[in-house]
Structures are given as C-alpha cells and as structure tokens.
C-alpha cells in the first residue's frame, strides 16, 4: 500500500481544482470518482442504470462527487484508508470489471488515471490480505508466545548467569585442586620411576658387578705388572717383526727370564696377542684375508701398532692382500718405486690422508721417503709439514704408509731396518692349510663355506657390538655429574644394552654351536688342505737350491683349483678326497719338475714322498732325521771302533746313528753275527736290495732305503727311486717329457714362458718349430749390450699386432727386464696370439717378479736311457714312423734314438763317460734322422744300405763332429760299428742285456716298450 506506484499523492492538487471547474467531467473520470466514494465510504446516490452512457452503467453520484472534489482532505483521507471489507470490495467489483477503464481514464484525464490503478491494486491487496490475515493472526499469537518465552528466557539467563558465576568459582577451585593433585601425582610418579630406575640400575649392574670386580682385580694386577708387560710389548713391536714364530717365542722367553732376574713383575702366561688385541678385531682381520694363525695375527698387530711404518716381507702376497682389503674403504693408493707418478702419489697421499701401499720394494728404498720414514716433520703453527724431495707437503694425520716386498730373504741395511718396521709375512703352514680348506669347501660344499663366512662375519659383528655396548655403558657411567638417577638416559642405555647383550649372547652361542658343526663338516676335507700345504712349502723351499725355481702362491692356488675341477668327482667323500690329492700331487709335481734341472728333480720328488709320508705317519721323525743326517753329528774319535775293515768310516758312523732307530736297534750285532753275508752283499755290483741277508729280508721299502743310505751310499739313488715308486706311484719315477705346445696352452698374455738353459739344452729350435706349426710370427732378440731398443720395439709390436717374442739369454739384459715386466703388467689390451718366451741361465739377480709369474721349463736331457728314449719318442709322430716303407726305417730310427740317449747319458759320469764334455743336443739327432731319411730315399734296392757311409756320417760327422778327443772318437766309432749293420734286423740283436729293438710299428707300442725298460741303467 505504500508503494510509490500505488501512492494516491501522485494526483497533483491542481488536478482536483481543475475537475471542479468542469461542467461535465468525462464518463471515465466520473466512474473513477465513484470508486473513490466507495472506498471513502461516502454517501452514494441510489443505484440506477444510465443508458446515455456509451456503454450502459451505473449512474454517477454527481452530487456526492462534487462534494468530494470540494473536500480539502480528499487526498489525505485516501491515505488514511487502512481497512477494507468484503462489502466494499463487492461494491467495487462492477467498476473493476469495466473493460479498458484505466485506459479510458488516462485518455480522459491522465493524472487521475492513477487513482484507478491504485483502486485496482487495493482490491488485489484486500484479496491477498484475506489469506494473509489468518497467517498474521498466527504470527501475532506466535509473537506473543515468543515475547512470553523471551521474558522467561531472560529470567532463565539471569539465573544461569548467577549459576555460572558460582560454577566458575567451583571450577576454579576444582582446577586448583587438580593441579595440586597432578603435581603430587607427578612427584609420585617421579619417585616411582626413580625407584624403578634404581632397581633397574641395581639389577642391571649387579650382572656386571662380578665381572667388573674380577676385571678390577685383573687391572690392579696389570698395574702392578704394567712395567714388565710394557717392556715385553715394546720389545716385541720393536724387534720381533723380521723373525719367524719360533724365533719370536725364543726371544720372548729370553726377555722374560731377564726381566724375572731383575725382579720386574709381568703377567703370568704372557700372550702378546691377548695384550694388544681383542677377538672382534682379529675376526675382522680374518674376514679381510689375514690368516688365523698366531704368526699372522702378530704380524697384523705389529703392522697396525708400531710407531714406524711397516715393510712386509711378503713373498706369497698374503700381507698385501690383507692391506688392500683392510684399507679398501679408505681410498687406498697403490704404487711402486718405478711408477712415473710416484712423487705425485706420495704428495697426494700425505696431503689428503690416503693410505699408501708401495709394492715390490727391493733391498734399497727411495731416498725420497727418508723424511717420511724418519718422521722429520716441520711444525708451522698448528700444522705439520714434511719435505718430499725439494717440496714441503702438509701432513694429514690420517696418512698411513705400507711397503711390501716379494723377496723371501732380503738383505736390508741397518739404516733401512732403523727407519721401518720389517715384518716377516711369509705364510705359515697352518695359515695356508686354513686358506686351502676354505677353497676346498667353497668348491665342494659351497653352501657350507658361504654359511661359515656369513657366520664369521655375524660373530665378529656381534662381538664388536658387545664390546661397544660395554664401552658405551662405562663412558656413560663415568661422564655423569651428580646422582646416577638424575640421568634418565642411563637407564635407557642400560636397558638397551641388556636387551641387545642378551640377544647378541644368544646369537654368539648359536653361532658357536653352528660353527662347531660346520667345523666338523669342514674337517673332513682337511687332508686336501694338508696335502696342498705340504706341497706348496716344498715348492717354495726348492728355491734354496736354485734362485730360479721361484713360484708364487697364486700359481700354486691356480694348480690347486685346477685339481678340484679336473679330478674325478665322486659322491663318497673319502674317495673324492683321495682323487683330489692324487691329481694335485701329480699336477704340482709335473708342473714343478719340468722347470727343474735334471740334477734337482730326484731330490724334489724324494722330498715330496718323504714329507707326505711323514704327515701320514708312515715315517717317524727320528727315521727322517737319520735319513737326512746320517752319522754327521757323531765324532769318529769318540765312537766305538768299527769291527770290519771293509766298512768305511762314514758307513760305520751312519750305522751307529741308525742303531738309535728301534727297527735297527741291534744292527751292529746282526752285522757281527752275519759278517760274511753282509760283506758278500756289500761287494755286489748290483744295486738291488732284494738279496739282503735273511736277517733283514723282511724290511719294508723305506727301511731298505734307510739301510742302504747308511751302509752303502752308492745304492741310495736306486733305493730312493724304489721308495718313490712305492710311496707315490710308478709315474713319479718318469721324468716329464718336455711338451712346449702344452706349456703354451697353459699360458696367457701376461705369463712369460721361461726356459732355463743348460749345457747343450737350448729350446730355441723347439720354439721355432712350434711357432711354424701354429703359423705364428716369432721375433727373436738375443739380449746383450744395446739390444734393449730392439726388444722394446718387438714387445710393443707383438702386443699390438700379435705374435711371439723370444728374448734369448735374458740374464744378459737384467736392467731391461724390470722395464719389460712393468710394461707387461701395465698393459691391459693384448692381441690374443701374443706370448713372450725367455731363455736364461741361472742368475742370482734375475727379477723375482718374472720368476714368480712365469711358467718355467728346462730342455735338459733326462737321466737314464729309458727317460731319454721316451723324450725322443715324445717328439716323434705316427706319420714320421710311416714316412718310409723301408723295413730298415723304424729300426734305424730307434737305433739312432738309443745312441742319442747313450751319448747324453755318459755325460753324467764326467771323465769316465767322455774325456772332454760335449754338448750333444737335439739338433744332432735331427740331423742324423734327416740323413737316414735321405739315404733310404736314394737307396738302390739292389745294393741296399751303405752301412759304411751311414756309420761315417753318424760317428764322424753328425755326432763325431763335436768330438775332439781321439779316445772319445774311437768310442763313438765303436758304437756305430756295433749298432749300425745288417744285424739290426736280426732277432738276436741287442744293444745290451735287456735292451733290444722292439718289433712294433705303432708309436704307442714303442712308448709301451720303452716304459718297460729298466729304470736304473747298469754302468
């Protein structure tokens, strides 16, 4: 009703006055004013229809309209209309229904048309209001209820406010009470925790109390004995490094006696390892490759505890391998004195604190190391510097220096010994046994070895953890200020320590039990490790006979691994062990003896048999001592007089020493009772002991050998061979036949093939033949003054393009050999066909690195006719036997081979064989065979062989051309005359008793026949 659109005041005041002036207002205006009368509830003329209108409608109340227009409060009255009723609406209805009334009113009088619109709206308002009024009534009632509720709410809120004030006061009092309770509870809990912590500490430390008390007593005793222990430890670290285990113990025992005499106390049962190390550290060293024997552990202690830098005598490279593993995570730098970057590497290691390993040190040290070894440091401010050459370098104190040498018995000057700590890292037999056992188990029982290594690693880790837990606890206890209960972390540490310690101890116990089971299973294979250790140390000690016989541990381990791979595999463990041992023994024997001179082969084989039998228990140590020493320790003047003139003094002393062996305790009495029988046997030319007097006819092979060595030294060699055959097998009595092709197949790019020269035994021609057979280029350099340039050029050429390089007489170019070896080691890419052959005479300064990395062989004629024939027929092929169909061809070939063996075999008898020594060699045989081939090819079948010409060529030209003595020539002519004639095909033909020409055609049949010839030749 208050809408601007409906507001009646839109009717201007002059509009009403203008209407008054109208004599006859328009019809539409009159109708609108009638509606105003109705709305204002004014008097109204009686209703009648006015037909004069355009459309008949109610007649207007003109009189009343006029009064209305004259009413000054017309507009204000309209504004005050507030109530309408149904009657008014009903009266207005006919007017409202007039068609287009609003439009007509607008046209008639525009300003008054608004009143019509307002009237329509007010009717609509009334219609709507009829529906709204009940709602309003309800709203009114609701508002009334709301006002009542509001009043109640106001009262309730005032009451609530008063209540909340009281409640807040109570809550405040409650909070204060709760805070007091909480503080009390906190104090109570703290007291309980303090009590629990105290109980925990008491409980936890009670377990340590006994051990700590015992350890405290030990510490008290240690303090009392500290001076003596310190003297022994200092002396051990300072002086024992260069010596072996036995000598170290002797030195310690002597020092202890002297300290005891001075009344200086020291620990009972003093043990250097227990004094300076713990099980966890030793376990770590073992995992890093250090053997577990006492000597190796002592070496580790000296290397890591000494003030001086260590120099390791390490021919087997065990120490170097351990250092590499130990320092791997510390960025270890490895170099040599010959390295071009040597100085820069030293400076970098010192500056950055990197450990430095200088390997392959000789007997002289580089002067550049003097200040470093002597620790001549310059202190500048807070830093230290050392002079390296002409430069000063800052020292990082994490720098460590190690030096190693492959020399087994170096001769260092006193100055060198004073600068470094020399340590003998030569592997021990027990240490090598354990290492070989691990290799066997890794190959035969891989899962067992893997479990053992894992177990060892876990055990070491757990023991280290136990030690760290104990140290952490002690550090915690000693660093507490005030009461121990004031440090809550102490209980946590103690609980954690206790929990972890229990777990670790359980693991250690389980590990020890498992370790015991694994050890039992591993021990089954120990015979293989024992055999390997025996053989390796024998191979190493043969270098005492000749410097050139050097062998590296890596070479032996390669042979050991080969033995496990190639020996016959079988499920039965004992049989498998026997197969490995048999293969290993023969393989290492074959590998070693082909690189020995003939004079040393029997000795090596005999020592192998003796040492194996000693370990088996087949020979006692007292028997071995008599065999080696005989009566050398006895003085003839203080011994009983010998009873027989036919017995020489040496044999008599030997027999006296032999009588100490229980099997021969009555040997002197037996000799006296059976003098005639023993003398007859003694005077026999035969070396066979099977005809011993019956008193000793039941001796075993070794005791026969021992008896022969003592009473008849001239029979020692033959009996040694019999013993070797009985102990090792008949194949060990055969000298290995040189097979260069086999040696070449065993080699690789970085493995030189080294031929040891002897009189009349140069393998050059054999190498040339093999190179031609393999269609490989061979470059030969005869070493000597100025030949290094040519050797260097050919070496680079063969490395790059392939081929073989032969350095003849390498002992004449020792200066170049160092460079040669460095080049070989430094080169990483080789052409596959590249190989290096060397020939050399024995030389004490020959580089040990080359000797230890090379495959050695000798081309020396073997001893014995059988060995010589076997070697010769090892070079013959079946095609060669079938080369000529002449019936004389094969017999002549055998005869010239027999002659070749004889002329070489006679050399071992010195002047009794040849008045002048001659260098008969394979070339003489080849030339003779070639002449026989040509002669048979050109032979006239009617005239046959010209024996005179054949004998002349052999005795005067091929072999006789070397002979300068008349008597020697006469002997050679006699051989030719007796052995080269028509009688060669006779069934009765013999070179000597038991030596005839086999009637066979195949090569294998010749070899079988040769194998059946006597092992020992009659003179």
mmCIF file of N, CA and C in Angstrom, residues 201-210:
data_model
loop_
_atom_site.group_PDB
_atom_site.id
_atom_site.type_symbol
_atom_site.label_atom_id
_atom_site.label_comp_id
_atom_site.label_asym_id
_atom_site.label_seq_id
_atom_site.Cartn_x
_atom_site.Cartn_y
_atom_site.Cartn_z
ATOM 1 N N UNK A 201 68.914 -50.148 37.671
ATOM 2 C CA UNK A 201 70.365 -49.991 37.720
ATOM 3 C C UNK A 201 71.006 -51.056 38.607
ATOM 4 N N UNK A 202 70.352 -51.284 39.745
ATOM 5 C CA UNK A 202 70.889 -52.304 40.652
ATOM 6 C C UNK A 202 70.875 -53.668 39.978
ATOM 7 N N UNK A 203 69.708 -53.974 39.339
ATOM 8 C CA UNK A 203 69.579 -55.269 38.669
ATOM 9 C C UNK A 203 70.550 -55.390 37.496
ATOM 10 N N UNK A 204 70.603 -54.294 36.689
ATOM 11 C CA UNK A 204 71.450 -54.351 35.509
ATOM 12 C C UNK A 204 72.929 -54.372 35.829
ATOM 13 N N UNK A 205 73.302 -53.578 36.828
ATOM 14 C CA UNK A 205 74.720 -53.502 37.157
ATOM 15 C C UNK A 205 75.185 -54.642 38.041
ATOM 16 N N UNK A 206 74.207 -55.325 38.698
ATOM 17 C CA UNK A 206 74.584 -56.481 39.510
ATOM 18 C C UNK A 206 75.227 -57.551 38.652
ATOM 19 N N UNK A 207 74.661 -57.728 37.405
ATOM 20 C CA UNK A 207 75.231 -58.726 36.494
ATOM 21 C C UNK A 207 76.651 -58.380 36.088
ATOM 22 N N UNK A 208 76.946 -57.064 36.070
ATOM 23 C CA UNK A 208 78.280 -56.633 35.691
ATOM 24 C C UNK A 208 79.220 -56.579 36.889
ATOM 25 N N UNK A 209 78.615 -56.600 38.082
ATOM 26 C CA UNK A 209 79.421 -56.387 39.282
ATOM 27 C C UNK A 209 80.511 -57.437 39.438
ATOM 28 N N UNK A 210 80.096 -58.712 39.270
ATOM 29 C CA UNK A 210 81.070 -59.794 39.453
ATOM 30 C C UNK A 210 82.203 -59.666 38.431
#
